[in-house]
Coordinates of C-alpha atoms in Angstrom, one line a residue:
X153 CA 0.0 0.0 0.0
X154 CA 0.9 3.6 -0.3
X155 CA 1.9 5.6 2.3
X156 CA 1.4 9.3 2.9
X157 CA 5.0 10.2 2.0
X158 CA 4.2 8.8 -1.4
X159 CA 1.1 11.2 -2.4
X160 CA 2.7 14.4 -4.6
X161 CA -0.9 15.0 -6.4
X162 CA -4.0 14.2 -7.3
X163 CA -3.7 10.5 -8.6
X164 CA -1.6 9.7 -6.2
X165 CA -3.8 11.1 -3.9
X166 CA -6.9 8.8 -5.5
X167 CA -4.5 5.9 -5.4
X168 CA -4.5 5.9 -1.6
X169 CA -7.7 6.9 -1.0
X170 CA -8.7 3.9 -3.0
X171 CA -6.4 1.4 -1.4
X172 CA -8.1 2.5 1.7
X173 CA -11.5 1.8 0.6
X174 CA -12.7 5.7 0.2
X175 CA -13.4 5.5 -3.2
X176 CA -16.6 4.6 -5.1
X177 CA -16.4 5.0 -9.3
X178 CA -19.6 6.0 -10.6
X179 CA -20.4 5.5 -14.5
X180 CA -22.5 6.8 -17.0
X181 CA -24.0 10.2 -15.5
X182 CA -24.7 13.2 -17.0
X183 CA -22.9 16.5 -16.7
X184 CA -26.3 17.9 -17.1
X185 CA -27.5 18.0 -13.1
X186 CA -26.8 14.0 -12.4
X187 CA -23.1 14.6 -11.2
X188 CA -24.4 17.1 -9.3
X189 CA -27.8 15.3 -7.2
X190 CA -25.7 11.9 -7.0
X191 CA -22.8 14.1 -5.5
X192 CA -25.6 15.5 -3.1
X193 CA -27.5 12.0 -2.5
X194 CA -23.7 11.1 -1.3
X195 CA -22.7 13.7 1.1
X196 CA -25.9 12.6 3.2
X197 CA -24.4 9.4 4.1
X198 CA -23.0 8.4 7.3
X199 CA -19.2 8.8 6.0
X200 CA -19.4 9.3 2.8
X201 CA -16.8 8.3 0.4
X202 CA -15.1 9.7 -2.3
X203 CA -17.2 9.9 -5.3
X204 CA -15.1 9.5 -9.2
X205 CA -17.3 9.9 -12.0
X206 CA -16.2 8.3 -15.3
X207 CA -17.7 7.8 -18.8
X208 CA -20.0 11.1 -18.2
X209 CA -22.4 11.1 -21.0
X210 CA -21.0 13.0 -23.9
X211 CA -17.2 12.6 -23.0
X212 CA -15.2 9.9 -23.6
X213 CA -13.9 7.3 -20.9
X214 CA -10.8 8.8 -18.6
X215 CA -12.2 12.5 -18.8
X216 CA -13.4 12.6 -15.1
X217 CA -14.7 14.7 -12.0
X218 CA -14.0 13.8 -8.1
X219 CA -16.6 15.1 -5.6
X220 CA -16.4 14.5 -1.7
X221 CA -12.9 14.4 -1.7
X222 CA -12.5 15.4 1.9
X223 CA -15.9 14.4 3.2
X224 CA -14.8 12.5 6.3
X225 CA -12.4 12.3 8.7
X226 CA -10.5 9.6 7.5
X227 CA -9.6 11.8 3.9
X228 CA -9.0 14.9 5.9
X229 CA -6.8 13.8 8.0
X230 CA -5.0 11.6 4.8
X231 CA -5.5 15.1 3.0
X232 CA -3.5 17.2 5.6
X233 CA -1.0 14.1 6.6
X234 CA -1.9 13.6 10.1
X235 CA -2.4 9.9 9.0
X236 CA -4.7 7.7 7.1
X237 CA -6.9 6.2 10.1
X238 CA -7.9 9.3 11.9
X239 CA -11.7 9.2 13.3
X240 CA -13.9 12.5 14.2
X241 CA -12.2 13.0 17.8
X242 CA -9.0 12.1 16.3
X243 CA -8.7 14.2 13.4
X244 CA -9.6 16.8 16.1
X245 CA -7.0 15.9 18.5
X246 CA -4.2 15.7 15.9
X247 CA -5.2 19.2 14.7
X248 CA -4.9 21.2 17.9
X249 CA -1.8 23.5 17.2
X250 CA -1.1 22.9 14.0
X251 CA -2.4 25.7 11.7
X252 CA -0.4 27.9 13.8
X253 CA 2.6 25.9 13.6
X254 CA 1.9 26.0 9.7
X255 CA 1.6 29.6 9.5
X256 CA 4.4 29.7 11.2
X257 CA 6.5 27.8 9.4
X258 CA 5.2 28.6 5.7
X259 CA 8.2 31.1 4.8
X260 CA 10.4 27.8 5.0
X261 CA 8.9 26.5 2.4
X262 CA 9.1 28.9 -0.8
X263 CA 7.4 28.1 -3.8
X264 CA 9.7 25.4 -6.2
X265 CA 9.8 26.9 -9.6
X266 CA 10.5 24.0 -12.1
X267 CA 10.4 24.1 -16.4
X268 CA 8.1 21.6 -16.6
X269 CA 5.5 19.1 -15.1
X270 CA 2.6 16.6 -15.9
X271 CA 0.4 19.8 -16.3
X272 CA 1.8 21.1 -19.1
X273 CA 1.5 17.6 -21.2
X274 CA -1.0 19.7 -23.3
X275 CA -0.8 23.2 -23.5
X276 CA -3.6 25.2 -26.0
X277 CA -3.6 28.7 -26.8
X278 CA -6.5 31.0 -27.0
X279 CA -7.4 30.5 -30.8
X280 CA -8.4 27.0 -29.6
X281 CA -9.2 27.0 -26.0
X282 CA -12.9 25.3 -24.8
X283 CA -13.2 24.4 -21.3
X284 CA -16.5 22.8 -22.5
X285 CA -13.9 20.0 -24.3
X286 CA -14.1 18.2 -20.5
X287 CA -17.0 17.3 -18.2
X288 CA -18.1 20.5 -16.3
X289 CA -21.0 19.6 -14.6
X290 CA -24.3 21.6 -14.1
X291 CA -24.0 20.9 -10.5
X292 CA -27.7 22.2 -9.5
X293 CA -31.1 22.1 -11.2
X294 CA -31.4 25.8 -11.1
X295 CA -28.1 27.1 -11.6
X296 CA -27.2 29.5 -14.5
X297 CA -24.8 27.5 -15.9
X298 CA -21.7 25.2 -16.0
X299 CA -19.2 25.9 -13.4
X300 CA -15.5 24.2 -14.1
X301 CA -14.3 26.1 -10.5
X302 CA -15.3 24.9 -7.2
X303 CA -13.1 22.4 -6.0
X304 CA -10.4 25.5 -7.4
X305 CA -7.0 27.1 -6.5
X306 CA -7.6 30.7 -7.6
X307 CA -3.8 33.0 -7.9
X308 CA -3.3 36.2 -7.3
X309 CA -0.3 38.6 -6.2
X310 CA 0.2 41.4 -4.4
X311 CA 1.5 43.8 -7.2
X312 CA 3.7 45.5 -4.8
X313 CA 5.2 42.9 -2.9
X314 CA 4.3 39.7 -5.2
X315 CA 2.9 37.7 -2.2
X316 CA 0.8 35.3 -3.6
X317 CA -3.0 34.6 -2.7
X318 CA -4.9 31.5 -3.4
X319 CA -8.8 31.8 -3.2
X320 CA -11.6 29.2 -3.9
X321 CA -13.7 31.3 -6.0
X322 CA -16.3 29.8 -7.9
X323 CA -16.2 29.9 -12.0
X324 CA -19.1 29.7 -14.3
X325 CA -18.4 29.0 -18.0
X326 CA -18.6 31.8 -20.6
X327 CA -18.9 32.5 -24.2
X328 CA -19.1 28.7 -25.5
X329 CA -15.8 27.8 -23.5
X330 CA -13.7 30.2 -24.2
X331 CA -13.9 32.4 -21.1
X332 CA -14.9 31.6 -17.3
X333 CA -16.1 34.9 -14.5
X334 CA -14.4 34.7 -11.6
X335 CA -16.6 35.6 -8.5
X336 CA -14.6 36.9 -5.8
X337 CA -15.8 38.3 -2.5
X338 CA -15.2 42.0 -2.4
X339 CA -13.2 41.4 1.3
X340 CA -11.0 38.7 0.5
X341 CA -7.5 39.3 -0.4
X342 CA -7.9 38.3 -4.0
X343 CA -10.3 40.5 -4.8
X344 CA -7.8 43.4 -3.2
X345 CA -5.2 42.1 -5.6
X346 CA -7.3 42.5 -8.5
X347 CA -8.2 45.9 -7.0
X348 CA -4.6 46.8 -6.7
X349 CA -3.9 45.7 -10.0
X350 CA -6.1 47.9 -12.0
X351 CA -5.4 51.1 -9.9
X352 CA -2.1 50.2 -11.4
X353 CA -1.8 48.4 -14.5
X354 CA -5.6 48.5 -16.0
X355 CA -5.5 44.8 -15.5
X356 CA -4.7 42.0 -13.4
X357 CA -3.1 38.5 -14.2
X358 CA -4.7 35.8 -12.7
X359 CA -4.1 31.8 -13.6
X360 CA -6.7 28.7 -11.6
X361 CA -5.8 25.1 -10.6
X362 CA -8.8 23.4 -11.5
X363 CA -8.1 19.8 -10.0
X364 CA -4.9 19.0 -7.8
X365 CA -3.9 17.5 -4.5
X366 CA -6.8 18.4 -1.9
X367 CA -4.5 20.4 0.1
X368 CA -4.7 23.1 -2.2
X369 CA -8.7 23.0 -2.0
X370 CA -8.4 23.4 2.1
X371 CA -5.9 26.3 2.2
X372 CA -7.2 28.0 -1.2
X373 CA -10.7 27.8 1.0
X374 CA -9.3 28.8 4.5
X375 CA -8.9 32.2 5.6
X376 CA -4.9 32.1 6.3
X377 CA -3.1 35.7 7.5
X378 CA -2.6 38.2 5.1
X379 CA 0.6 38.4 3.4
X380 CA 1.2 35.0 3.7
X381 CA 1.2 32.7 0.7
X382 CA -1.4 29.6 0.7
X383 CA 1.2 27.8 -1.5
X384 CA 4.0 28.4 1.4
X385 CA 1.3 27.2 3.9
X386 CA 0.7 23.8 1.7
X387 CA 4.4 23.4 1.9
X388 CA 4.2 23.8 5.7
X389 CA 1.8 20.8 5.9
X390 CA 3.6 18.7 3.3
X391 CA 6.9 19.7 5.0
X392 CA 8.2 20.3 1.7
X393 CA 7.8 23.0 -1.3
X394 CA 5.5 22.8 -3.9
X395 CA 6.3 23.1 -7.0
X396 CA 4.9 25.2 -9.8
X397 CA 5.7 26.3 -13.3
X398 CA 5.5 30.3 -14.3
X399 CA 2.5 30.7 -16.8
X400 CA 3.0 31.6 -20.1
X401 CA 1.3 34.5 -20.6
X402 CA 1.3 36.2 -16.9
X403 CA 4.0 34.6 -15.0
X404 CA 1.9 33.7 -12.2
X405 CA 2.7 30.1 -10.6
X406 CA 0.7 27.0 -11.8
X407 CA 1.0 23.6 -9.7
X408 CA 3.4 21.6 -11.6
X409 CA 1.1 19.0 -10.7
X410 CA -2.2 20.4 -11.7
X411 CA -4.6 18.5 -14.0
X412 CA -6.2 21.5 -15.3
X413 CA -5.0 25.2 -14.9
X414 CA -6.4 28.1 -16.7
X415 CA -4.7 32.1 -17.1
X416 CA -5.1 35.0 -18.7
X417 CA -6.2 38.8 -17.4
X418 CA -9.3 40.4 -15.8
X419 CA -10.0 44.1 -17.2
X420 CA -12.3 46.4 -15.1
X421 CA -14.8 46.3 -18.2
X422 CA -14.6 42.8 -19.1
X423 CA -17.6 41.3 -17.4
X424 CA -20.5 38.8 -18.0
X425 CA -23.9 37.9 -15.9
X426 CA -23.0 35.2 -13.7
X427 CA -25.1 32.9 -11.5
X428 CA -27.6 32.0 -10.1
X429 CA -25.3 29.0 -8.2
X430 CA -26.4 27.2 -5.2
X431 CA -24.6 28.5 -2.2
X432 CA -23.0 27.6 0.9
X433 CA -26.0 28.6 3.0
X434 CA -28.1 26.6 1.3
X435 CA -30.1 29.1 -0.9
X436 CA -29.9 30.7 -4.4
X437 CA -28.8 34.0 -2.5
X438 CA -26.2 34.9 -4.5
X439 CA -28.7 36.3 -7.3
X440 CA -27.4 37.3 -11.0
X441 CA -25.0 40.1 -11.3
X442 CA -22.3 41.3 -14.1
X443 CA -18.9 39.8 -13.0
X444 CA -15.2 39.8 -13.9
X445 CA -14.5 37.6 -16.5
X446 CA -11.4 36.0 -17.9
X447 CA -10.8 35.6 -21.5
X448 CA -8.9 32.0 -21.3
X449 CA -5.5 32.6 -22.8
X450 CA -3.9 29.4 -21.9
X451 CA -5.3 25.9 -20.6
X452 CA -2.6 23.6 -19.4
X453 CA -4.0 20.0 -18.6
X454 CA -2.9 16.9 -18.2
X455 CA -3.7 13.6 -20.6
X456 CA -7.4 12.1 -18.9
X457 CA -7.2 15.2 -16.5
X458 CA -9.4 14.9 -13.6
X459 CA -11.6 17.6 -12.5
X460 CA -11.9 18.5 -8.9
X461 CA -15.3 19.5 -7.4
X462 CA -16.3 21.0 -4.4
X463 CA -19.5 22.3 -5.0
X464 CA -21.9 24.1 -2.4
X465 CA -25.8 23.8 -1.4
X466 CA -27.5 22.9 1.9
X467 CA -25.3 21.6 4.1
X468 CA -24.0 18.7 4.5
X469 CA -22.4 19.6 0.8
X470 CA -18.7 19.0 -0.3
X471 CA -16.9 20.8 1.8
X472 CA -18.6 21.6 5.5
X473 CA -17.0 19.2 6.9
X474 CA -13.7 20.4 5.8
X475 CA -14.6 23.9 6.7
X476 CA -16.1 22.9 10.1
X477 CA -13.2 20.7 11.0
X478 CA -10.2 23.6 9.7
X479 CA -12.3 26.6 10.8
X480 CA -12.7 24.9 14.0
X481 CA -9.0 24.5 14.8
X482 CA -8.1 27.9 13.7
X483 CA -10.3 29.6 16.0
X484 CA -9.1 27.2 19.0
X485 CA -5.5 27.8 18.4
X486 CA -6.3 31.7 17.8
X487 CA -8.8 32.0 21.1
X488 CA -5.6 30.3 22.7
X489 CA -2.8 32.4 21.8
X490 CA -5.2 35.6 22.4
X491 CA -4.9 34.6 26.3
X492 CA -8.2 33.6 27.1
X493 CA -8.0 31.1 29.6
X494 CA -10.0 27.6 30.1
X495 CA -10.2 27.0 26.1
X496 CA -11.4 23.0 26.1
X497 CA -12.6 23.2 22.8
X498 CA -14.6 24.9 19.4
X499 CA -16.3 23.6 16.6
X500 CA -17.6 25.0 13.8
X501 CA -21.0 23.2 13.0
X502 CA -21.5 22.0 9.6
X503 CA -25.6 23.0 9.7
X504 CA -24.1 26.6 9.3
X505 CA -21.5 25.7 6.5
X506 CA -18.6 25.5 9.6
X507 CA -19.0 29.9 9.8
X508 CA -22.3 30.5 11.1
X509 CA -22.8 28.3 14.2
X510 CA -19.7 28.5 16.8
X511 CA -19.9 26.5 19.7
X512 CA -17.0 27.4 22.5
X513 CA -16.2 25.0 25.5
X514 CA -14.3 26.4 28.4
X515 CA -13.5 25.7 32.4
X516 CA -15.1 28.9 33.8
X517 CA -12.5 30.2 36.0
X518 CA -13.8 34.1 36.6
X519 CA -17.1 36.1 36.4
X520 CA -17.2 37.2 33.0
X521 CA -15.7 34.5 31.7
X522 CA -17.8 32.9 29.4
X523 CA -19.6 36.7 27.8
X524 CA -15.5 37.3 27.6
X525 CA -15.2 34.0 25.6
X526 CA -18.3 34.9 23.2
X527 CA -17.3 38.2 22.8
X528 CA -13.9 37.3 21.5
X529 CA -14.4 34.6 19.7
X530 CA -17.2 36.5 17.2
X531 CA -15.2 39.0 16.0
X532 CA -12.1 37.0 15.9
X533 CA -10.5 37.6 12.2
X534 CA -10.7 33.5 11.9
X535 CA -14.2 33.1 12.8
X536 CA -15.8 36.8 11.7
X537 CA -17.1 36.7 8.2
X538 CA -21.0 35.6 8.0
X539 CA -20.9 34.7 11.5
X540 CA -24.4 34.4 13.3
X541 CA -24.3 32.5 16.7
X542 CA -21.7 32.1 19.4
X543 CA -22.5 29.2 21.5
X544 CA -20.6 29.2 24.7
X545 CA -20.9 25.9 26.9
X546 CA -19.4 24.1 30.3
X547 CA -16.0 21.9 29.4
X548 CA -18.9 19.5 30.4
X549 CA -21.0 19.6 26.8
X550 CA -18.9 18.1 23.8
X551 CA -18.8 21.4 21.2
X552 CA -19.2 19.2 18.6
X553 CA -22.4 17.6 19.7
X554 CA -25.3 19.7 18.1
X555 CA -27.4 18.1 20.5
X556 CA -25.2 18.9 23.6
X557 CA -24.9 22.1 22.6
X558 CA -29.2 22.9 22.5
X559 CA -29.6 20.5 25.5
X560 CA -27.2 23.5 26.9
X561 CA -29.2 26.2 25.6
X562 CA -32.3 24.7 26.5
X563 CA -31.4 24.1 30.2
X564 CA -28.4 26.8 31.2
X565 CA -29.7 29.4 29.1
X566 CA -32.2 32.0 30.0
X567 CA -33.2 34.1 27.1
X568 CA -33.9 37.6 28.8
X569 CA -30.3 37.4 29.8
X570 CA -27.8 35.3 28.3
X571 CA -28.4 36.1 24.6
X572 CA -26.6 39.3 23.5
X573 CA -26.4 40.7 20.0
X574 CA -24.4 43.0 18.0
X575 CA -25.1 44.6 15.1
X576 CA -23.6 45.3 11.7
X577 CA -20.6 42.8 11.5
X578 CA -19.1 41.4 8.7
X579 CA -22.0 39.7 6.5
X580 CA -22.1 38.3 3.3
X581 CA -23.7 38.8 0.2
X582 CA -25.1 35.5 -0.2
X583 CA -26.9 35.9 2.8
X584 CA -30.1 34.5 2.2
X585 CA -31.3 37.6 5.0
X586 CA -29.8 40.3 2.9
X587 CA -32.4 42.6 1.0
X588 CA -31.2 43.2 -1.9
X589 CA -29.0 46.3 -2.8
X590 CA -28.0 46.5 1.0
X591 CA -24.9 46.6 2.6
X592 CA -23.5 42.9 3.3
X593 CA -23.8 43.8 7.2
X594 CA -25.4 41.0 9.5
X595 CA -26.4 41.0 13.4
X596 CA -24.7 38.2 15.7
X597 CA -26.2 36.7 18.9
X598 CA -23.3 35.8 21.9
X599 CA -25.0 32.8 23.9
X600 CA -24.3 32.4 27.2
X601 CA -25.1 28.2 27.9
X602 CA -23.2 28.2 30.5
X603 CA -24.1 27.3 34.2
X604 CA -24.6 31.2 36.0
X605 CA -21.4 31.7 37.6
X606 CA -23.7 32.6 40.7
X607 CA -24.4 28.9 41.0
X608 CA -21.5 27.3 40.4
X609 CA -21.9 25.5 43.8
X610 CA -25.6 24.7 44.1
X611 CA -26.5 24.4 40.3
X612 CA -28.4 20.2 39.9
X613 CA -26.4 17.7 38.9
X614 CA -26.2 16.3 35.6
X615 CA -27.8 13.3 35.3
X616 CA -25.9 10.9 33.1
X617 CA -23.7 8.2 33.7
X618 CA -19.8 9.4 34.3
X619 CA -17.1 9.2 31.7
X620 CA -15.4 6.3 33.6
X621 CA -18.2 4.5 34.2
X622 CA -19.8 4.5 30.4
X623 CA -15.8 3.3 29.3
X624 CA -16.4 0.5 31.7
X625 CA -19.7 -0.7 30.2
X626 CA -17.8 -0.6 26.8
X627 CA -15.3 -2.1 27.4
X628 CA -17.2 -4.9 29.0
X629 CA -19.5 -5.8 26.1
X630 CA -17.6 -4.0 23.2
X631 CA -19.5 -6.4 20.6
X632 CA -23.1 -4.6 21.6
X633 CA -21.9 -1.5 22.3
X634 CA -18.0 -0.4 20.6
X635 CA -19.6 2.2 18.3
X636 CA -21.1 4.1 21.2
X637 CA -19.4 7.6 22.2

């Protein structure tokens, strides 16, 4: 079998997941919608594995797409090389510390520039490029088109310093194939780049990975500090650098390993109606709009290239589990290193696409404490954008329980005065709440599900069986009841 040390890209990464038994081949579908509801049927499922669609009606056989790359722990965990047996509370576990020791680490591994790699076995120009030539699904029945970028690496640069910026911004199709828009969120560092650029230049070079090593997918999708290059903090995790080739036409880095990659410019002009796309939240909330739009001036792809998708809808989707579990770790390491004492543990809930449900565990050591705790951890740069609820519970109540966390609410929280709110944070446009032609502001509730400070002492027991006492029972008949928690 594989091991870890042996995955440098997408195939190898398939070729592992497979061995391991993560990987279901599914023939025969049709770009048109199928890939998409048999990608959503799949995320449903307890665990659900890897899904690799091949001989897609109207393509011929080895053209594929990948959906639910990450969609458990046991790929995650493969994915960020923790190791290739990792469960929910394990994954967890192995996380704690580590995005801060890969952000601080990432300048150690600088970018591997290299003349060639499997990506540029074909290389076609713009007189004949048509990202219709592979499979890009319709993902949703009532989207406005084909998108070839959501399971993406997005580059940018920082025209004065060069730093590089990878963003998972979703890309719909245009003109026949032969351009794609590229819809950015006006906060995120990409979209400053572009910003940047045009002040200066009147344009801005931009090239997408559109299938590669999952890696890329989780730090091109999590919010990592600014100036710091995603591609440095992939070679952080990997504990080497990654290497890329220069594109042809804009210089900007390519993964050398890539299956599909895409350049070319945006121009402030140059923009085409895009959407509607099924979002994150679960609605069509994004509405229609005129966006930037790349005229494709090189595709690079490898022979039977495999595109990688990631797209959103009502959660469970592709990635919330990815988010939830990355999201979640970020916010613990970052709640620790800001001081706040008694931190057991955070997690992001999928429900709210791992952004707009925090829960917060901590040992209450002061009064205070636990507002202190919800407080912070809402306007936390990790955790801010399109937040909604802060949850804050007892180190007794498992974060990641959804039901802990309401049995919580329900018993240790009174409404008149544990649930604060604030006002005009950092929304999103996709909000499904958002009136149109508003301000992408939202309101947040802090909730205090802790016990009252004021009854630390004298506040009823809980009344469940103790932690030693359930691992007894367990381990005593672990045939009837092993897969209990």
């Amino acid at each position: 079998m594989r091991s870890l040390d042996d995955v440098n890209d997408l195939r190898t990464w398939l070729e592992l997941a497979g061995e391991l038994g993560e990987v279901r081949t599914l023939s025969g579908a049709h770009w048109d919608k199928e890939i998409g509801a048999a990608s959503e049927v799949n995320y449903k499922r307890p665990s659900p594995p890897a899904l690799l669609f091949d001989d897609i009606e109207g393509y011929r056989p080895g053209q594929r797409v990948l959906t639910a790359s990450m969609a458990n722990a046991r790929r995650l965990g493969m994915t960020l090389r923790l190791g290739t047996d990792l469960d929910d509370r394990g994954l967890v576990e192995a996380l704690r510390t580590r995005p801060n020791e890969w952000v601080e680490n990432a300048g150690k591994y600088p970018v591997e520039a290299v003349d060639r790699g499997p990506v540029t076995e074909n290389v076609i120009t713009a007189a004949d490029a048509d990202l219709l030539a592979f499979p890009v699904p319709k993902w949703h029945e009532n989207d406005g088109g084909r998108y070839i970028g959501t399971g993406c690496a997005v580059f940018t640069a920082d025209p004065a310093t060069g730093v590089l910026n990878a963003g998972a911004y979703r890309m719909q199709v245009q003109n026949g194939g032969r351009a794609a828009s590229i819809n950015m969120e006006a906060g995120k560092h990409g979209a400053a780049h572009v910003r940047e650029w045009f002040a200066r230049e009147g344009r801005a070079p931009v090239t997408a990975s559109l299938g590669h090593d999952p890696l890329l997918l989780v730090v091109a999708g999590t919010e990592v500090p600014t100036g710091l290059s995603e591609l440095e903090y992939a070679g952080a995790v990997l504990g080497r650098p990654v290497e890329v080739i220069r594109g042809e036409v804009t210089g900007l880095p390519i993964p050398a390993t890539a299956e599909i990659a895409v350049e070319g410019w945006l121009y402030p002009e140059r923009r085409e109606q895009e959407g509607p796309f099924g979002e994150w939240t679960g609605y069509y909330s994004g509405g229609t709009e005129a966006v930037l739009t790349m005229d494709v001036e090189r595709i690079y792809h490898r022979h039977d290239p495999i595109l990688l998708g990631a797209p959103p809808g009502k959660p469970p989707h592709d990635y919330s589990y990815m988010r939830s579990v990355m999201k979640s770790a970020m916010i613990q390491d970052a709640l620790v290193r800001s001081g706040l004492p008694g931190v057991e543990g955070v997690w992001a809930h999928e429900v709210g696409g791992g952004r707009q449900l925090l829960a917060v565990s901590i040992h209450q050591n002061y009064a205070g404490h636990a507002r202190q705790a919800g407080y912070l951890t809402s306007q936390l740069p990790q955790a801010a954008y399109m937040n909604k609820f802060v949850v804050v519970v007892d180190a007794d109540v498992d974060p990641r329980s959804l039901n802990d966390v309401m049995w919580a609410v329900c018993t240790r929280t009174d409404p008149a005065d544990d649930i604060e709110t604030m006002r005009q944070t950092w929304g999103s446009r996709v909000d499904p709440l958002r009136a149109p032609g508003l301000p992408p502001f939202n309101t947040r509730a802090v909730i205090d599900a802790c016990r009252p400070w004021t009854r630390l002492k004298d506040f009823p027991r809980v009344a469940e069986a103790s932690r030693e006492l359930v691992d007894h029972v367990i381990r005593r008949w672990p045939d009837i009841l092993g897969g209990a928690r």
